[in-house]
PDB file of C-alpha atoms and ligand atoms in Angstrom:
ATOM      1  CA  MET A   1     111.502  78.874 109.768  1.00 87.00           C
ATOM      2  CA  ARG A   2     114.207  81.858 109.654  1.00 97.00           C
ATOM      3  CA  LYS A   3     113.337  84.944 112.145  1.00 97.00           C
ATOM      4  CA  ASN A   4     112.768  88.354 111.360  1.00 98.00           C
ATOM      5  CA  ILE A   5     115.134  90.802 113.036  1.00 98.00           C
ATOM      6  CA  VAL A   6     115.407  94.455 113.786  1.00 98.00           C
ATOM      7  CA  ALA A   7     118.928  95.178 115.011  1.00 98.00           C
ATOM      8  CA  GLY A   8     120.479  98.416 116.182  1.00 98.00           C
ATOM      9  CA  ASN A   9     124.080  99.349 115.930  1.00 98.00           C
ATOM     10  CA  TRP A  10     124.704 102.138 118.075  1.00 98.00           C
ATOM     11  CA  LYS A  11     128.208 102.389 116.709  1.00 98.00           C
ATOM     12  CA  MET A  12     130.408 105.062 118.533  1.00 98.00           C
ATOM     13  CA  ASN A  13     127.466 107.054 120.028  1.00 98.00           C
ATOM     14  CA  THR A  14     125.719 107.801 123.582  1.00 98.00           C
ATOM     15  CA  THR A  15     127.593 107.901 126.832  1.00 98.00           C
ATOM     16  CA  VAL A  16     126.596 105.412 129.361  1.00 98.00           C
ATOM     17  CA  PRO A  17     123.966 107.051 130.985  1.00 98.00           C
ATOM     18  CA  GLU A  18     122.589 108.067 127.772  1.00 98.00           C
ATOM     19  CA  GLY A  19     123.020 104.438 126.580  1.00 98.00           C
ATOM     20  CA  VAL A  20     121.315 103.113 129.275  1.00 98.00           C
ATOM     21  CA  LYS A  21     118.444 105.340 128.940  1.00 98.00           C
ATOM     22  CA  LEU A  22     118.120 104.536 125.245  1.00 98.00           C
ATOM     23  CA  ALA A  23     117.881 100.954 126.006  1.00 98.00           C
ATOM     24  CA  TYR A  24     115.516 101.172 128.513  1.00 98.00           C
ATOM     25  CA  ASP A  25     113.156 103.433 126.848  1.00 98.00           C
ATOM     26  CA  VAL A  26     113.361 100.814 124.017  1.00 98.00           C
ATOM     27  CA  ASN A  27     112.779  97.825 126.327  1.00 98.00           C
ATOM     28  CA  CYS A  28     109.500  99.602 127.483  1.00 98.00           C
ATOM     29  CA  ALA A  29     108.405 100.239 124.429  1.00 98.00           C
ATOM     30  CA  LEU A  30     108.735  96.708 123.444  1.00 98.00           C
ATOM     31  CA  LYS A  31     107.043  95.416 126.322  1.00 95.00           C
ATOM     32  CA  ASN A  32     103.732  97.309 125.377  1.00 90.00           C
ATOM     33  CA  ALA A  33     103.940  96.616 121.282  1.00 91.00           C
ATOM     34  CA  GLN A  34     104.150  92.905 121.177  1.00 88.00           C
ATOM     35  CA  PRO A  35     106.531  93.029 117.996  1.00 94.00           C
ATOM     36  CA  LYS A  36     106.230  90.536 115.071  1.00 95.00           C
ATOM     37  CA  CYS A  37     110.143  90.417 115.064  1.00 98.00           C
ATOM     38  CA  ASP A  38     113.245  89.869 117.321  1.00 98.00           C
ATOM     39  CA  VAL A  39     114.680  93.102 118.684  1.00 98.00           C
ATOM     40  CA  ILE A  40     118.326  93.452 119.363  1.00 98.00           C
ATOM     41  CA  ILE A  41     120.695  96.256 120.189  1.00 98.00           C
ATOM     42  CA  ALA A  42     124.252  96.167 119.957  1.00 99.00           C
ATOM     43  CA  VAL A  43     126.401  98.607 122.149  1.00 98.00           C
ATOM     44  CA  PRO A  44     129.690  99.877 122.679  1.00 98.00           C
ATOM     45  CA  PHE A  45     131.509  97.409 124.842  1.00 98.00           C
ATOM     46  CA  THR A  46     131.331 100.090 127.851  1.00 98.00           C
ATOM     47  CA  HIS A  47     127.625  99.937 127.648  1.00 98.00           C
ATOM     48  CA  LEU A  48     127.188  96.010 127.861  1.00 98.00           C
ATOM     49  CA  VAL A  49     127.066  95.683 131.546  1.00 98.00           C
ATOM     50  CA  PRO A  50     125.027  98.447 132.470  1.00 98.00           C
ATOM     51  CA  VAL A  51     122.479  98.275 129.647  1.00 98.00           C
ATOM     52  CA  LYS A  52     122.154  94.474 130.517  1.00 98.00           C
ATOM     53  CA  MET A  53     121.254  95.588 134.033  1.00 98.00           C
ATOM     54  CA  HIS A  54     118.255  97.745 132.661  1.00 98.00           C
ATOM     55  CA  ILE A  55     116.694  95.583 129.924  1.00 98.00           C
ATOM     56  CA  ASP A  56     114.936  92.234 129.750  1.00 98.00           C
ATOM     57  CA  THR A  57     117.171  90.242 127.416  1.00 97.00           C
ATOM     58  CA  ASN A  58     113.762  88.002 126.779  1.00 97.00           C
ATOM     59  CA  ILE A  59     112.444  91.094 124.963  1.00 97.00           C
ATOM     60  CA  LEU A  60     115.506  92.984 123.759  1.00 98.00           C
ATOM     61  CA  GLY A  61     118.403  91.021 122.729  1.00 98.00           C
ATOM     62  CA  LEU A  62     121.893  92.456 123.568  1.00 98.00           C
ATOM     63  CA  GLY A  63     125.427  92.459 121.438  1.00 98.00           C
ATOM     64  CA  ALA A  64     128.563  93.931 120.955  1.00 99.00           C
ATOM     65  CA  GLU A  65     129.785  95.827 117.795  1.00 98.00           C
ATOM     66  CA  ASN A  66     132.924  93.862 117.430  1.00 98.00           C
ATOM     67  CA  CYS A  67     135.411  91.587 119.332  1.00 98.00           C
ATOM     68  CA  ALA A  68     139.077  90.393 119.237  1.00 98.00           C
ATOM     69  CA  ASP A  69     140.570  88.040 116.802  1.00 98.00           C
ATOM     70  CA  HIS A  70     142.824  86.674 119.729  1.00 98.00           C
ATOM     71  CA  THR A  71     141.661  84.379 122.697  1.00 98.00           C
ATOM     72  CA  LYS A  72     143.222  86.474 125.497  1.00 98.00           C
ATOM     73  CA  GLY A  73     146.620  87.965 126.511  1.00 98.00           C
ATOM     74  CA  ALA A  74     149.095  91.097 125.655  1.00 98.00           C
ATOM     75  CA  PHE A  75     146.649  93.026 123.137  1.00 98.00           C
ATOM     76  CA  THR A  76     146.167  96.262 124.817  1.00 98.00           C
ATOM     77  CA  GLY A  77     142.722  97.742 124.132  1.00 98.00           C
ATOM     78  CA  GLU A  78     141.272  94.742 122.811  1.00 98.00           C
ATOM     79  CA  VAL A  79     138.173  92.771 124.032  1.00 98.00           C
ATOM     80  CA  SER A  80     137.864  89.146 123.501  1.00 98.00           C
ATOM     81  CA  ALA A  81     134.858  87.336 122.750  1.00 98.00           C
ATOM     82  CA  ALA A  82     134.625  85.540 126.227  1.00 98.00           C
ATOM     83  CA  MET A  83     134.853  88.850 127.665  1.00 98.00           C
ATOM     84  CA  VAL A  84     131.713  90.017 125.499  1.00 98.00           C
ATOM     85  CA  ALA A  85     130.245  86.953 126.390  1.00 98.00           C
ATOM     86  CA  SER A  86     130.723  87.039 130.140  1.00 98.00           C
ATOM     87  CA  THR A  87     128.389  90.327 130.235  1.00 98.00           C
ATOM     88  CA  GLY A  88     125.397  88.391 129.184  1.00 98.00           C
ATOM     89  CA  ALA A  89     125.161  89.565 125.465  1.00 98.00           C
ATOM     90  CA  SER A  90     124.547  87.160 123.044  1.00 98.00           C
ATOM     91  CA  TYR A  91     125.349  88.558 119.834  1.00 98.00           C
ATOM     92  CA  VAL A  92     128.312  90.444 117.949  1.00 99.00           C
ATOM     93  CA  ILE A  93     128.431  92.276 115.042  1.00 98.00           C
ATOM     94  CA  LEU A  94     131.464  91.404 112.885  1.00 98.00           C
ATOM     95  CA  GLY A  95     132.442  92.356 109.562  1.00 98.00           C
ATOM     96  CA  HIS A  96     131.076  95.736 109.498  1.00 98.00           C
ATOM     97  CA  SER A  97     132.135  97.959 106.836  1.00 97.00           C
ATOM     98  CA  GLU A  98     133.628 100.547 109.036  1.00 97.00           C
ATOM     99  CA  ARG A  99     135.797  97.999 110.789  1.00 98.00           C
ATOM    100  CA  ARG A 100     137.032  96.601 107.377  1.00 97.00           C
ATOM    101  CA  GLN A 101     137.683 100.148 106.089  1.00 96.00           C
ATOM    102  CA  TYR A 102     139.027 102.200 109.062  1.00 97.00           C
ATOM    103  CA  TYR A 103     140.685  99.486 110.930  1.00 97.00           C
ATOM    104  CA  GLY A 104     141.675  97.433 108.213  1.00 97.00           C
ATOM    105  CA  GLU A 105     139.749  94.017 109.360  1.00 97.00           C
ATOM    106  CA  THR A 106     140.796  91.470 106.523  1.00 97.00           C
ATOM    107  CA  ALA A 107     138.624  88.199 105.337  1.00 97.00           C
ATOM    108  CA  ALA A 108     141.179  86.541 107.498  1.00 97.00           C
ATOM    109  CA  THR A 109     140.548  88.209 110.541  1.00 97.00           C
ATOM    110  CA  LEU A 110     137.038  88.143 110.699  1.00 98.00           C
ATOM    111  CA  LYS A 111     137.267  84.471 110.021  1.00 98.00           C
ATOM    112  CA  GLU A 112     139.057  84.287 113.248  1.00 98.00           C
ATOM    113  CA  LYS A 113     136.655  86.367 115.044  1.00 98.00           C
ATOM    114  CA  VAL A 114     133.716  84.420 113.761  1.00 98.00           C
ATOM    115  CA  GLY A 115     135.415  81.377 115.287  1.00 98.00           C
ATOM    116  CA  LEU A 116     135.942  82.835 118.363  1.00 98.00           C
ATOM    117  CA  ALA A 117     132.403  84.549 118.658  1.00 98.00           C
ATOM    118  CA  LEU A 118     130.981  80.743 118.026  1.00 98.00           C
ATOM    119  CA  GLU A 119     133.361  79.385 120.608  1.00 98.00           C
ATOM    120  CA  ASN A 120     132.282  81.429 123.473  1.00 98.00           C
ATOM    121  CA  GLY A 121     128.523  81.239 122.402  1.00 98.00           C
ATOM    122  CA  LEU A 122     128.264  84.614 120.416  1.00 98.00           C
ATOM    123  CA  LYS A 123     125.818  84.753 117.442  1.00 98.00           C
ATOM    124  CA  PRO A 124     127.833  86.669 114.763  1.00 98.00           C
ATOM    125  CA  ILE A 125     125.756  89.456 112.984  1.00 99.00           C
ATOM    126  CA  PHE A 126     128.191  89.119 109.666  1.00 98.00           C
ATOM    127  CA  CYS A 127     128.145  92.514 107.312  1.00 98.00           C
ATOM    128  CA  VAL A 128     128.942  92.108 103.404  1.00 98.00           C
ATOM    129  CA  GLY A 129     128.417  94.796 101.224  1.00 97.00           C
ATOM    130  CA  GLU A 130     130.327  96.732  98.376  1.00 96.00           C
ATOM    131  CA  VAL A 131     131.519 100.214  97.995  1.00 95.00           C
ATOM    132  CA  LEU A 132     130.197 102.813  95.088  1.00 93.00           C
ATOM    133  CA  ALA A 133     132.802 101.897  92.838  1.00 93.00           C
ATOM    134  CA  GLN A 134     132.121  98.346  92.921  1.00 95.00           C
ATOM    135  CA  ARG A 135     128.325  98.965  92.325  1.00 93.00           C
ATOM    136  CA  GLU A 136     129.112 101.176  89.623  1.00 91.00           C
ATOM    137  CA  ASP A 137     131.615  98.755  87.675  1.00 94.00           C
ATOM    138  CA  GLY A 138     129.311  95.850  88.153  1.00 93.00           C
ATOM    139  CA  SER A 139     131.660  93.858  90.386  1.00 96.00           C
ATOM    140  CA  TYR A 140     129.314  93.807  93.321  1.00 96.00           C
ATOM    141  CA  PHE A 141     128.382  90.173  93.066  1.00 97.00           C
ATOM    142  CA  ASP A 142     131.883  89.026  93.264  1.00 97.00           C
ATOM    143  CA  VAL A 143     132.639  91.331  95.950  1.00 97.00           C
ATOM    144  CA  ILE A 144     129.980  90.137  98.062  1.00 98.00           C
ATOM    145  CA  LYS A 145     130.600  86.293  97.055  1.00 98.00           C
ATOM    146  CA  ALA A 146     134.193  86.600  98.046  1.00 98.00           C
ATOM    147  CA  GLN A 147     133.175  88.406 101.654  1.00 98.00           C
ATOM    148  CA  LEU A 148     130.883  85.253 102.247  1.00 98.00           C
ATOM    149  CA  THR A 149     132.947  82.360 100.962  1.00 98.00           C
ATOM    150  CA  ASP A 150     136.259  83.813 102.616  1.00 97.00           C
ATOM    151  CA  SER A 151     135.204  84.368 106.357  1.00 97.00           C
ATOM    152  CA  LEU A 152     132.380  82.010 106.501  1.00 98.00           C
ATOM    153  CA  PHE A 153     132.124  79.179 103.905  1.00 98.00           C
ATOM    154  CA  ASP A 154     134.481  77.152 106.038  1.00 98.00           C
ATOM    155  CA  LEU A 155     132.198  76.479 109.057  1.00 98.00           C
ATOM    156  CA  SER A 156     130.106  73.612 109.423  1.00 98.00           C
ATOM    157  CA  ALA A 157     126.391  73.729 108.410  1.00 98.00           C
ATOM    158  CA  GLU A 158     125.613  73.331 112.141  1.00 97.00           C
ATOM    159  CA  ASP A 159     127.874  76.349 113.204  1.00 98.00           C
ATOM    160  CA  PHE A 160     126.831  78.429 109.720  1.00 98.00           C
ATOM    161  CA  GLY A 161     123.189  78.122 111.158  1.00 98.00           C
ATOM    162  CA  LYS A 162     123.952  80.447 113.799  1.00 98.00           C
ATOM    163  CA  ILE A 163     125.068  83.384 111.775  1.00 98.00           C
ATOM    164  CA  ILE A 164     123.073  86.327 111.051  1.00 98.00           C
ATOM    165  CA  LEU A 165     123.922  88.010 107.754  1.00 98.00           C
ATOM    166  CA  ALA A 166     123.343  91.486 107.006  1.00 98.00           C
ATOM    167  CA  TYR A 167     123.865  93.182 103.338  1.00 98.00           C
ATOM    168  CA  GLU A 168     124.930  96.801 103.986  1.00 97.00           C
ATOM    169  CA  PRO A 169     125.852  98.564 100.666  1.00 96.00           C
ATOM    170  CA  VAL A 170     128.450 100.995 101.865  1.00 93.00           C
ATOM    171  CA  TRP A 171     127.276 103.823  99.853  1.00 92.00           C
ATOM    172  CA  ALA A 172     124.036 103.568 101.563  1.00 91.00           C
ATOM    173  CA  ILE A 173     125.339 103.564 105.102  1.00 87.00           C
ATOM    174  CA  GLY A 174     124.781 107.139 106.864  1.00 84.00           C
ATOM    175  CA  THR A 175     124.058 108.817 103.327  1.00 85.00           C
ATOM    176  CA  GLY A 176     120.510 109.029 103.198  1.00 80.00           C
ATOM    177  CA  LYS A 177     120.912 107.171  99.899  1.00 81.00           C
ATOM    178  CA  THR A 178     118.830 103.678 100.824  1.00 83.00           C
ATOM    179  CA  ALA A 179     118.981 100.875  98.272  1.00 87.00           C
ATOM    180  CA  SER A 180     115.548 100.369  96.995  1.00 94.00           C
ATOM    181  CA  ALA A 181     113.905  97.542  97.893  1.00 96.00           C
ATOM    182  CA  ASP A 182     114.567  95.687  94.389  1.00 97.00           C
ATOM    183  CA  GLN A 183     118.160  96.284  94.643  1.00 96.00           C
ATOM    184  CA  ALA A 184     118.272  94.802  98.560  1.00 97.00           C
ATOM    185  CA  GLU A 185     116.085  91.978  97.140  1.00 98.00           C
ATOM    186  CA  GLU A 186     118.381  91.082  94.144  1.00 97.00           C
ATOM    187  CA  ILE A 187     121.425  90.747  96.692  1.00 98.00           C
ATOM    188  CA  HIS A 188     119.555  88.894  99.287  1.00 98.00           C
ATOM    189  CA  ALA A 189     118.244  86.320  96.941  1.00 98.00           C
ATOM    190  CA  PHE A 190     121.884  86.253  95.437  1.00 98.00           C
ATOM    191  CA  ILE A 191     123.439  85.525  99.169  1.00 98.00           C
ATOM    192  CA  ARG A 192     120.713  82.787  99.607  1.00 98.00           C
ATOM    193  CA  LYS A 193     121.560  81.375  96.329  1.00 98.00           C
ATOM    194  CA  LEU A 194     125.178  81.207  97.416  1.00 98.00           C
ATOM    195  CA  VAL A 195     123.977  79.776 100.883  1.00 98.00           C
ATOM    196  CA  THR A 196     121.835  76.966  98.934  1.00 98.00           C
ATOM    197  CA  GLU A 197     124.604  76.208  97.027  1.00 98.00           C
ATOM    198  CA  LYS A 198     127.126  75.791  99.701  1.00 98.00           C
ATOM    199  CA  TYR A 199     125.225  74.245 102.860  1.00 98.00           C
ATOM    200  CA  GLY A 200     121.467  73.264 101.042  1.00 97.00           C
ATOM    201  CA  LYS A 201     118.154  74.501 100.522  1.00 97.00           C
ATOM    202  CA  GLN A 202     117.047  73.941 104.612  1.00 97.00           C
ATOM    203  CA  VAL A 203     119.906  76.089 106.142  1.00 98.00           C
ATOM    204  CA  ALA A 204     119.484  78.524 103.320  1.00 98.00           C
ATOM    205  CA  GLU A 205     115.749  79.114 104.201  1.00 98.00           C
ATOM    206  CA  ASP A 206     116.550  79.449 107.806  1.00 98.00           C
ATOM    207  CA  THR A 207     119.572  82.010 107.210  1.00 98.00           C
ATOM    208  CA  THR A 208     118.288  85.520 108.406  1.00 98.00           C
ATOM    209  CA  ILE A 209     119.197  88.125 106.079  1.00 98.00           C
ATOM    210  CA  LEU A 210     119.385  91.728 107.282  1.00 98.00           C
ATOM    211  CA  TYR A 211     119.368  95.143 105.364  1.00 97.00           C
ATOM    212  CA  GLY A 212     121.327  97.944 106.516  1.00 97.00           C
ATOM    213  CA  GLY A 213     121.885 101.477 104.811  1.00 95.00           C
ATOM    214  CA  SER A 214     119.857 104.419 105.771  1.00 93.00           C
ATOM    215  CA  CYS A 215     117.180 102.145 106.770  1.00 95.00           C
ATOM    216  CA  LYS A 216     114.191 104.222 108.609  1.00 95.00           C
ATOM    217  CA  PRO A 217     110.636 104.018 109.777  1.00 97.00           C
ATOM    218  CA  SER A 218     109.589 105.573 106.232  1.00 96.00           C
ATOM    219  CA  ASN A 219     111.476 103.147 104.097  1.00 96.00           C
ATOM    220  CA  ALA A 220     111.145  99.878 106.166  1.00 97.00           C
ATOM    221  CA  LYS A 221     107.745  98.719 105.244  1.00 97.00           C
ATOM    222  CA  GLU A 222     108.537  98.554 101.559  1.00 97.00           C
ATOM    223  CA  LEU A 223     112.252  96.667 102.254  1.00 97.00           C
ATOM    224  CA  PHE A 224     110.671  94.109 104.714  1.00 98.00           C
ATOM    225  CA  ALA A 225     108.182  93.299 102.259  1.00 98.00           C
ATOM    226  CA  LYS A 226     110.436  91.715 100.026  1.00 98.00           C
ATOM    227  CA  PRO A 227     110.977  87.913 100.379  1.00 98.00           C
ATOM    228  CA  ASP A 228     114.408  87.547 101.074  1.00 98.00           C
ATOM    229  CA  VAL A 229     114.601  90.973 103.440  1.00 98.00           C
ATOM    230  CA  ASP A 230     114.348  89.304 106.787  1.00 98.00           C
ATOM    231  CA  GLY A 231     114.664  92.813 108.740  1.00 98.00           C
ATOM    232  CA  GLY A 232     117.485  95.606 109.283  1.00 98.00           C
ATOM    233  CA  LEU A 233     120.418  96.453 111.024  1.00 98.00           C
ATOM    234  CA  ILE A 234     119.764 100.062 111.958  1.00 98.00           C
ATOM    235  CA  GLY A 235     122.632 102.889 112.661  1.00 97.00           C
ATOM    236  CA  GLY A 236     121.369 106.484 112.709  1.00 97.00           C
ATOM    237  CA  ALA A 237     117.766 105.418 113.230  1.00 98.00           C
ATOM    238  CA  ALA A 238     118.433 103.283 116.213  1.00 98.00           C
ATOM    239  CA  LEU A 239     119.769 106.258 118.321  1.00 98.00           C
ATOM    240  CA  LYS A 240     116.011 107.336 118.832  1.00 98.00           C
ATOM    241  CA  ALA A 241     113.636 105.028 120.585  1.00 98.00           C
ATOM    242  CA  ASP A 242     110.535 106.324 118.394  1.00 98.00           C
ATOM    243  CA  ASP A 243     112.507 105.938 115.038  1.00 98.00           C
ATOM    244  CA  PHE A 244     113.712 102.525 116.200  1.00 98.00           C
ATOM    245  CA  MET A 245     110.439 101.308 117.374  1.00 98.00           C
ATOM    246  CA  GLY A 246     108.926 102.559 114.092  1.00 98.00           C
ATOM    247  CA  ILE A 247     111.085 100.336 112.217  1.00 98.00           C
ATOM    248  CA  VAL A 248     110.251  97.395 114.413  1.00 98.00           C
ATOM    249  CA  ASN A 249     106.531  98.346 113.934  1.00 97.00           C
ATOM    250  CA  ALA A 250     107.113  98.167 110.059  1.00 96.00           C
ATOM    251  CA  PHE A 251     106.854  94.244 110.377  1.00 94.00           C
TER     252      PHE A 251
HETATM  253  P1  LIG B 301     122.774 104.155 108.805  1.00 55.45           P
HETATM  254  O1  LIG B 301     121.460 103.364 109.323  1.00 55.45           O
HETATM  255  O2  LIG B 301     122.962 105.097 109.802  1.00 55.45           O
HETATM  256  O3  LIG B 301     122.812 104.118 107.364  1.00 55.45           O
HETATM  257  O4  LIG B 301     124.000 102.931 109.274  1.00 55.45           O
HETATM  258  C1  LIG B 301     123.330 101.386 108.911  1.00 55.45           C
HETATM  259  C2  LIG B 301     124.781 100.651 109.597  1.00 55.45           C
HETATM  260  O5  LIG B 301     125.720 100.798 109.364  1.00 55.45           O
HETATM  261  C3  LIG B 301     124.410  99.695 110.364  1.00 55.45           C
HETATM  262  O6  LIG B 301     125.118  98.795 110.935  1.00 55.45           O
END
């Protein structure tokens, strides 16, 4: 059975003390909430160790927002998958549209990153999604298929089973424009069909597919009610413990 998950992506927000407080507050709220889903926060590299010291990772999973596409060495400013894993983090977001758009990450780079994350025991939260022009010209199915195929579909079924997918339509990220629950379900079902064709029904049924893009307490319930929407990847609303818990409690 696949897991329902609500994951926060803090992006480039909060100082270390602010982040530690936010994580601590979420952890305390979860202790009293008995959530019906797994809950994860993905935080800036600088925050991983101090946040880890202030949360119980059995209650609140911890992840990074990126990792390097090389193992080690002369790559100034980069942080390797092994470094991330050594902080005690268990997850890493890869393929986020902001990384693709602003830092030129390609399918090939992402394939390297996914491989290194898995080698180091990290579970990738792998993002796919179309930009507005691709939604409007109808090419979005092809775009999403290519993103999955080019970076993930060379994995063994065993390794693919460790991946969490996230559908994040770029036009819905930080814009306040959520995909409707029907629009999300259409793509989630399409993704599950592609996974079925590649890896078979069981793997597809076990794959968690999150929705991301202006997800908030007021729309989470309707989105999560769809059969192929297994939770959310939350940006802005993950920066306030109450809002984030409102989404967690949508399950
Ligand atoms: P928002 O929830 O702020 O739209 O961001 C979504 C996102 O990019 C999560 O990775």
